[in-house]
Amino acid sequence: MTFQLDQFLPYRLSVAATQVSRRFAARYAAEAGLTIPEWRVLAHLGQSGAVSVRDVTARVALDKSIVSRAASRLEKAGYVRKSSHGKDQRLVALELTEAGRELMARLGKIAETFQAELLAELGEDGPAFRRALLQLSKATAP
Amino acid sequence: MTFQLDQFLPYRLSVAATQVSRRFAARYAAEAGLTIPEWRVLAHLGQSGAVSVRDVTARVALDKSIVSRAASRLEKAGYVRKSSHGKDQRLVALELTEAGRELMARLGKIAETFQAELLAELGEDGPAFRRALLQLSKATAP
DNA sequence: ACCCTATCGTTGCTGATGCAACGAAGTCAA
DNA sequence: TTGACTTCGTTGCATCAGCAACGATAGGGT
């Protein structure tokens, strides 16, 4: 029997992820022209207060260079403020501005709605799907 | 309650996909230094005989420019042969060379093994996970 | 106090991505 | 047959991801 690409889990996973990202991006594009890294940084700051680039990097699964650039764009757009961390001068403290909090409040609603739609589509497979994603997200030892 | 990025399905899905792709890439890197598009094109040709770029594009969920470039690289590497489709001169017939079939045979085994590992990790959530991925891969009407 | 090493964040650079435009080839109707 | 329109595959171009290198700062041992 030959190998079937369309039965292959990594492939199916990648296609699904791309598809879902596209659908979601179409939703929030109307509110703000954010890239995915920008959206993730914004969302993380919304739930975490003032944190460093390193913290964000660890949490949102993006390279630090990407987080750095996303933060700079968000700062220029007025959604994020960079200040220096008093204690350790190497660190930068990132936090949302008032405009950033407002934007995040709107995007948060959109995100919740979208997630509800997805879960409705999944029906009873939803919980198992969630568990599976968590399991697969674990990195193997380097 | 504030929005929690790490509970958000599109985010979890994206992280899981990236993670799994990395793990799989690490496996086949030892056999051949393929990019993901190259791997997909190779895999599709392995199961489909001679087909056009358009066919591959539709099947592997990649832009036609990406398929075109991947096919060119695979041709240069000696895994793929491009010939002209007698009937319609616009079409290109892509097919694996002998070297391509050999490589695919080896990669197919690696892929099967890897998939078995993933399914073992998922345990009884595997089938639901599969169904969910298929459901989410469906595009919404444009 | 000093040096040696580690960490933080930014920037450069290479290659990949995705969109649009293009030439070539085919189709269909008048 | 001609001409308008469509489709196929390639290529150009702008952007983005990811890795490495860098300056700046911190910390730890002697």
Short mmCIF file of C-alpha atoms (C1' of nucleotides) in Angstrom, two decimals:
data_model
loop_
_atom_site.label_atom_id
_atom_site.label_comp_id
_atom_site.label_asym_id
_atom_site.label_seq_id
_atom_site.Cartn_x
_atom_site.Cartn_y
_atom_site.Cartn_z
CA MET A 1 0.00 0.00 0.00
CA THR A 2 1.36 3.39 -0.91
CA PHE A 3 1.57 6.33 1.39
CA GLN A 4 -1.50 8.57 1.40
CA LEU A 5 -0.70 12.21 2.02
CA ASP A 6 -4.27 13.16 2.73
CA GLN A 7 -4.46 10.62 5.54
CA PHE A 8 -1.29 11.93 7.12
CA LEU A 9 -1.82 13.65 10.41
CA PRO A 10 0.84 16.38 10.17
CA TYR A 11 -0.52 17.33 6.78
CA ARG A 12 -4.13 17.40 7.92
CA LEU A 13 -3.11 19.38 10.97
CA SER A 14 -1.26 21.94 8.91
CA VAL A 15 -4.10 22.40 6.47
CA ALA A 16 -6.63 22.79 9.25
CA ALA A 17 -4.45 25.33 11.04
CA THR A 18 -3.99 27.40 7.90
CA GLN A 19 -7.68 27.28 7.13
CA VAL A 20 -8.75 28.31 10.63
CA SER A 21 -6.18 31.10 10.74
CA ARG A 22 -7.49 32.46 7.48
CA ARG A 23 -11.05 32.40 8.69
CA PHE A 24 -10.16 34.15 11.90
CA ALA A 25 -7.97 36.72 10.18
CA ALA A 26 -10.90 37.60 7.96
CA ARG A 27 -12.91 38.41 11.08
CA TYR A 28 -10.52 40.73 12.78
CA ALA A 29 -9.25 42.34 9.59
CA ALA A 30 -12.35 44.53 9.72
CA GLU A 31 -11.39 45.81 13.17
CA ALA A 32 -7.66 46.24 12.67
CA GLY A 33 -5.10 45.20 10.12
CA LEU A 34 -3.06 43.04 12.42
CA THR A 35 -0.68 40.29 11.49
CA ILE A 36 -0.86 37.06 13.44
CA PRO A 37 2.22 37.89 15.54
CA GLU A 38 0.76 41.30 16.35
CA TRP A 39 -2.52 39.75 17.35
CA ARG A 40 -0.80 37.25 19.62
CA VAL A 41 1.33 39.85 21.33
CA LEU A 42 -1.69 42.08 21.84
CA ALA A 43 -3.72 39.21 23.23
CA HIS A 44 -1.00 38.15 25.60
CA LEU A 45 -0.48 41.67 26.90
CA GLY A 46 -4.20 41.91 27.43
CA GLN A 47 -4.13 39.12 29.96
CA SER A 48 -0.79 39.67 31.60
CA GLY A 49 -0.05 43.30 32.44
CA ALA A 50 3.46 44.63 31.88
CA VAL A 51 5.89 41.99 30.74
CA SER A 52 9.19 41.74 28.90
CA VAL A 53 9.76 40.59 25.34
CA ARG A 54 11.23 37.40 26.72
CA ASP A 55 8.06 36.61 28.63
CA VAL A 56 5.92 37.16 25.57
CA THR A 57 8.24 35.06 23.47
CA ALA A 58 7.94 32.14 25.83
CA ARG A 59 4.17 32.38 25.99
CA VAL A 60 3.13 32.95 22.43
CA ALA A 61 5.46 30.48 20.73
CA LEU A 62 7.18 33.00 18.47
CA ASP A 63 10.80 33.89 17.91
CA LYS A 64 12.01 36.86 19.92
CA SER A 65 12.82 38.78 16.75
CA ILE A 66 9.24 38.43 15.63
CA VAL A 67 7.92 39.55 18.98
CA SER A 68 10.30 42.49 18.96
CA ARG A 69 9.15 43.66 15.56
CA ALA A 70 5.51 43.08 16.32
CA ALA A 71 5.86 45.11 19.50
CA SER A 72 7.50 47.94 17.59
CA ARG A 73 4.69 48.05 15.06
CA LEU A 74 2.10 47.96 17.82
CA GLU A 75 3.89 50.77 19.58
CA LYS A 76 3.93 52.87 16.43
CA ALA A 77 0.22 52.19 15.99
CA GLY A 78 -0.39 53.42 19.53
CA TYR A 79 -1.58 50.16 21.06
CA VAL A 80 1.48 49.35 23.13
CA ARG A 81 3.83 51.31 25.35
CA LYS A 82 7.43 50.37 25.91
CA SER A 83 9.05 51.50 29.12
CA SER A 84 12.19 50.47 30.84
CA HIS A 85 12.13 47.95 33.60
CA GLY A 86 13.61 49.75 36.57
CA LYS A 87 15.40 46.81 38.07
CA ASP A 88 17.03 45.18 35.08
CA GLN A 89 18.00 47.64 32.38
CA ARG A 90 18.18 44.95 29.75
CA LEU A 91 14.49 44.28 29.98
CA VAL A 92 11.75 46.24 28.29
CA ALA A 93 8.35 46.49 29.92
CA LEU A 94 5.57 46.09 27.40
CA GLU A 95 2.02 47.03 28.23
CA LEU A 96 -1.17 48.01 26.46
CA THR A 97 -2.16 51.63 26.14
CA GLU A 98 -5.75 52.67 26.62
CA ALA A 99 -6.27 52.33 22.87
CA GLY A 100 -4.72 48.89 23.04
CA ARG A 101 -7.09 47.80 25.79
CA GLU A 102 -10.05 49.08 23.82
CA LEU A 103 -8.95 47.26 20.69
CA MET A 104 -8.34 44.10 22.65
CA ALA A 105 -11.78 44.29 24.22
CA ARG A 106 -13.34 44.34 20.77
CA LEU A 107 -11.06 41.63 19.39
CA GLY A 108 -11.67 39.49 22.44
CA LYS A 109 -15.38 39.47 21.71
CA ILE A 110 -14.75 38.55 18.09
CA ALA A 111 -12.44 35.78 19.19
CA GLU A 112 -14.95 34.35 21.64
CA THR A 113 -17.64 34.37 19.00
CA PHE A 114 -15.40 32.70 16.50
CA GLN A 115 -14.35 30.04 18.96
CA ALA A 116 -17.95 29.31 19.78
CA GLU A 117 -18.62 28.77 16.09
CA LEU A 118 -15.70 26.39 15.79
CA LEU A 119 -16.79 24.39 18.80
CA ALA A 120 -20.29 24.19 17.40
CA GLU A 121 -18.87 22.76 14.19
CA LEU A 122 -16.88 20.19 16.11
CA GLY A 123 -19.81 19.10 18.20
CA GLU A 124 -19.01 16.31 20.62
CA ASP A 125 -15.46 15.96 19.30
CA GLY A 126 -14.57 19.34 20.76
CA PRO A 127 -13.19 18.24 24.13
CA ALA A 128 -11.14 15.42 22.62
CA PHE A 129 -9.82 17.83 20.03
CA ARG A 130 -8.71 20.23 22.72
CA ARG A 131 -6.93 17.51 24.65
CA ALA A 132 -5.22 16.28 21.51
CA LEU A 133 -3.93 19.73 20.61
CA LEU A 134 -2.47 20.18 24.06
CA GLN A 135 -0.79 16.81 23.88
CA LEU A 136 0.74 17.51 20.47
CA SER A 137 1.94 20.95 21.48
CA LYS A 138 4.41 19.45 23.90
CA ALA A 139 7.87 19.67 22.49
CA THR A 140 10.08 16.66 22.58
CA ALA A 141 13.30 17.05 24.47
CA PRO A 142 15.88 18.95 22.45
CA MET B 1 -13.37 37.68 32.41
CA THR B 2 -10.51 38.57 30.11
CA PHE B 3 -9.64 36.74 26.96
CA GLN B 4 -7.19 33.88 27.40
CA LEU B 5 -4.94 33.36 24.42
CA ASP B 6 -3.78 29.96 25.56
CA GLN B 7 -7.34 28.68 25.63
CA PHE B 8 -8.01 29.94 22.14
CA LEU B 9 -8.50 27.20 19.59
CA PRO B 10 -6.88 28.84 16.55
CA TYR B 11 -3.82 29.58 18.64
CA ARG B 12 -3.59 26.07 20.07
CA LEU B 13 -4.08 24.64 16.63
CA SER B 14 -1.33 26.76 15.15
CA VAL B 15 1.11 25.90 17.90
CA ALA B 16 0.38 22.20 17.61
CA ALA B 17 0.80 22.28 13.84
CA THR B 18 4.13 24.06 14.08
CA GLN B 19 5.34 21.68 16.74
CA VAL B 20 4.34 18.56 14.84
CA SER B 21 5.84 19.87 11.61
CA ARG B 22 9.11 20.50 13.37
CA ARG B 23 9.18 17.04 14.84
CA PHE B 24 8.46 15.46 11.51
CA ALA B 25 10.97 17.63 9.65
CA ALA B 26 13.63 16.49 12.08
CA ARG B 27 12.90 12.90 11.05
CA TYR B 28 13.16 13.25 7.34
CA ALA B 29 15.98 15.80 7.39
CA ALA B 30 18.33 12.88 7.87
CA GLU B 31 17.10 11.28 4.63
CA ALA B 32 16.82 14.37 2.47
CA GLY B 33 16.88 18.11 2.99
CA LEU B 34 13.38 18.77 1.80
CA THR B 35 11.20 21.76 2.52
CA ILE B 36 7.59 21.15 3.45
CA PRO B 37 6.29 22.04 -0.02
CA GLU B 38 8.82 19.74 -1.60
CA TRP B 39 7.83 16.94 0.70
CA ARG B 40 4.16 17.41 -0.09
CA VAL B 41 4.69 17.47 -3.82
CA LEU B 42 6.84 14.38 -3.64
CA ALA B 43 4.28 12.59 -1.52
CA HIS B 44 1.45 13.48 -3.80
CA LEU B 45 3.30 12.36 -6.90
CA GLY B 46 4.08 9.11 -5.14
CA GLN B 47 0.41 8.26 -4.89
CA SER B 48 -0.91 9.71 -8.11
CA GLY B 49 1.26 8.99 -11.13
CA ALA B 50 1.79 11.72 -13.70
CA VAL B 51 -0.17 14.87 -12.97
CA SER B 52 -0.08 18.57 -13.75
CA VAL B 53 0.93 21.40 -11.47
CA ARG B 54 -2.69 22.38 -11.22
CA ASP B 55 -3.66 18.94 -9.92
CA VAL B 56 -0.97 19.04 -7.30
CA THR B 57 -1.93 22.54 -6.28
CA ALA B 58 -5.50 21.52 -5.69
CA ARG B 59 -4.51 18.46 -3.66
CA VAL B 60 -1.76 19.69 -1.42
CA ALA B 61 -3.24 23.03 -0.40
CA LEU B 62 -0.39 25.16 -1.68
CA ASP B 63 -0.23 28.10 -4.04
CA LYS B 64 0.64 27.18 -7.59
CA SER B 65 3.78 29.30 -7.50
CA ILE B 66 5.00 27.28 -4.55
CA VAL B 67 4.24 24.00 -6.27
CA SER B 68 5.99 25.24 -9.40
CA ARG B 69 9.13 26.17 -7.53
CA ALA B 70 9.11 23.01 -5.44
CA ALA B 71 8.78 20.94 -8.60
CA SER B 72 11.70 22.76 -10.19
CA ARG B 73 13.90 22.09 -7.20
CA LEU B 74 12.88 18.45 -7.12
CA GLU B 75 13.62 18.19 -10.81
CA LYS B 76 17.06 19.66 -10.34
CA ALA B 77 17.66 17.22 -7.51
CA GLY B 78 16.73 14.35 -9.81
CA TYR B 79 13.57 13.21 -8.03
CA VAL B 80 11.02 14.49 -10.50
CA ARG B 81 10.73 14.53 -14.26
CA LYS B 82 8.80 17.17 -16.14
CA SER B 83 7.46 16.24 -19.53
CA SER B 84 4.91 17.81 -21.74
CA HIS B 85 1.35 16.65 -21.76
CA GLY B 86 0.71 15.60 -25.35
CA LYS B 87 -2.89 16.70 -25.50
CA ASP B 88 -2.83 20.11 -23.87
CA GLN B 89 0.43 21.92 -24.37
CA ARG B 90 -0.22 24.25 -21.47
CA LEU B 91 0.01 21.42 -18.99
CA VAL B 92 3.17 19.93 -17.58
CA ALA B 93 3.23 16.27 -16.62
CA LEU B 94 5.04 15.75 -13.34
CA GLU B 95 6.12 12.31 -12.24
CA LEU B 96 8.67 10.73 -9.96
CA THR B 97 11.91 9.41 -11.34
CA GLU B 98 13.31 6.12 -10.10
CA ALA B 99 15.34 8.06 -7.53
CA GLY B 100 12.18 9.87 -6.53
CA ARG B 101 10.31 6.63 -5.98
CA GLU B 102 13.15 5.27 -3.91
CA LEU B 103 13.27 8.37 -1.77
CA MET B 104 9.52 8.34 -1.34
CA ALA B 105 9.58 4.71 -0.29
CA ARG B 106 11.98 5.56 2.49
CA LEU B 107 10.14 8.71 3.51
CA GLY B 108 6.84 6.88 3.45
CA LYS B 109 8.11 4.44 6.05
CA ILE B 110 9.36 7.29 8.20
CA ALA B 111 6.02 9.01 7.88
CA GLU B 112 4.08 5.90 8.85
CA THR B 113 6.26 5.38 11.87
CA PHE B 114 5.89 8.98 12.93
CA GLN B 115 2.14 8.89 12.51
CA ALA B 116 1.95 5.77 14.62
CA GLU B 117 3.83 7.58 17.36
CA LEU B 118 1.47 10.52 17.21
CA LEU B 119 -1.59 8.29 17.39
CA ALA B 120 -0.09 6.47 20.34
CA GLU B 121 0.33 9.80 22.11
CA LEU B 122 -3.25 10.74 21.40
CA GLY B 123 -4.65 7.46 22.66
CA GLU B 124 -8.39 7.25 22.48
CA ASP B 125 -8.74 10.86 21.34
CA GLY B 126 -7.19 9.96 18.00
CA PRO B 127 -10.33 9.27 15.99
CA ALA B 128 -12.11 12.36 17.29
CA PHE B 129 -9.04 14.40 16.51
CA ARG B 130 -9.00 13.14 12.96
CA ARG B 131 -12.67 13.96 12.47
CA ALA B 132 -12.19 17.42 13.91
CA LEU B 133 -9.30 18.20 11.60
CA LEU B 134 -11.31 17.19 8.58
CA GLN B 135 -14.21 19.34 9.69
CA LEU B 136 -12.03 22.39 10.26
CA SER B 137 -10.23 21.99 6.95
CA LYS B 138 -13.39 22.81 5.08
CA ALA B 139 -13.25 26.29 3.72
CA THR B 140 -16.18 28.56 4.20
CA ALA B 141 -17.87 29.72 1.06
CA PRO B 142 -16.02 32.64 -0.50
"C1'" DA C 1 37.06 45.68 41.97
"C1'" DC C 2 37.76 42.87 38.07
"C1'" DC C 3 37.03 39.70 34.40
"C1'" DC C 4 34.41 36.10 32.25
"C1'" DT C 5 30.23 34.45 30.94
"C1'" DA C 6 25.19 34.63 30.28
"C1'" DT C 7 21.04 37.08 29.03
"C1'" DC C 8 18.03 40.69 26.78
"C1'" DG C 9 16.36 42.98 22.81
"C1'" DT C 10 17.38 44.77 18.21
"C1'" DT C 11 18.96 44.43 13.64
"C1'" DG C 12 20.88 42.11 9.18
"C1'" DC C 13 20.48 38.76 6.20
"C1'" DT C 14 18.91 34.62 3.53
"C1'" DG C 15 15.32 32.09 1.92
"C1'" DA C 16 10.31 31.11 1.80
"C1'" DT C 17 5.66 32.84 1.02
"C1'" DG C 18 1.79 34.67 -1.42
"C1'" DC C 19 -0.13 37.79 -4.66
"C1'" DA C 20 -0.27 39.71 -9.20
"C1'" DA C 21 1.11 40.02 -13.87
"C1'" DC C 22 2.75 37.84 -17.76
"C1'" DG C 23 3.31 34.78 -22.15
"C1'" DA C 24 1.74 30.70 -24.12
"C1'" DA C 25 -1.83 27.70 -25.28
"C1'" DG C 26 -6.55 26.33 -25.56
"C1'" DT C 27 -11.77 27.17 -26.26
"C1'" DC C 28 -15.81 28.85 -28.09
"C1'" DA C 29 -18.86 31.52 -30.95
"C1'" DA C 30 -19.77 34.29 -34.78
"C1'" DT D 1 -10.67 31.82 -39.54
"C1'" DT D 2 -10.72 35.36 -36.54
"C1'" DG D 3 -10.99 37.38 -32.11
"C1'" DA D 4 -12.40 37.69 -27.33
"C1'" DC D 5 -11.97 35.17 -23.30
"C1'" DT D 6 -10.13 31.48 -20.14
"C1'" DT D 7 -6.64 28.51 -18.17
"C1'" DC D 8 -1.82 26.85 -17.15
"C1'" DG D 9 2.65 27.50 -15.40
"C1'" DT D 10 6.42 30.72 -14.55
"C1'" DT D 11 8.41 34.75 -12.83
"C1'" DG D 12 8.76 39.44 -10.31
"C1'" DC D 13 8.08 41.66 -6.35
"C1'" DA D 14 7.06 42.92 -1.62
"C1'" DT D 15 6.73 40.92 2.74
"C1'" DC D 16 7.62 37.78 6.42
"C1'" DA D 17 9.83 34.03 9.18
"C1'" DG D 18 13.85 32.35 11.36
"C1'" DC D 19 18.68 32.23 12.37
"C1'" DA D 20 22.87 34.47 13.68
"C1'" DA D 21 25.46 38.32 15.27
"C1'" DC D 22 25.67 42.35 17.80
"C1'" DG D 23 25.85 46.05 21.72
"C1'" DA D 24 24.34 46.62 26.22
"C1'" DT D 25 23.58 45.05 30.69
"C1'" DA D 26 23.74 41.83 34.55
"C1'" DG D 27 25.71 38.37 37.61
"C1'" DG D 28 29.12 35.31 39.73
"C1'" DG D 29 33.50 33.89 41.13
"C1'" DT D 30 38.09 35.16 42.52
#
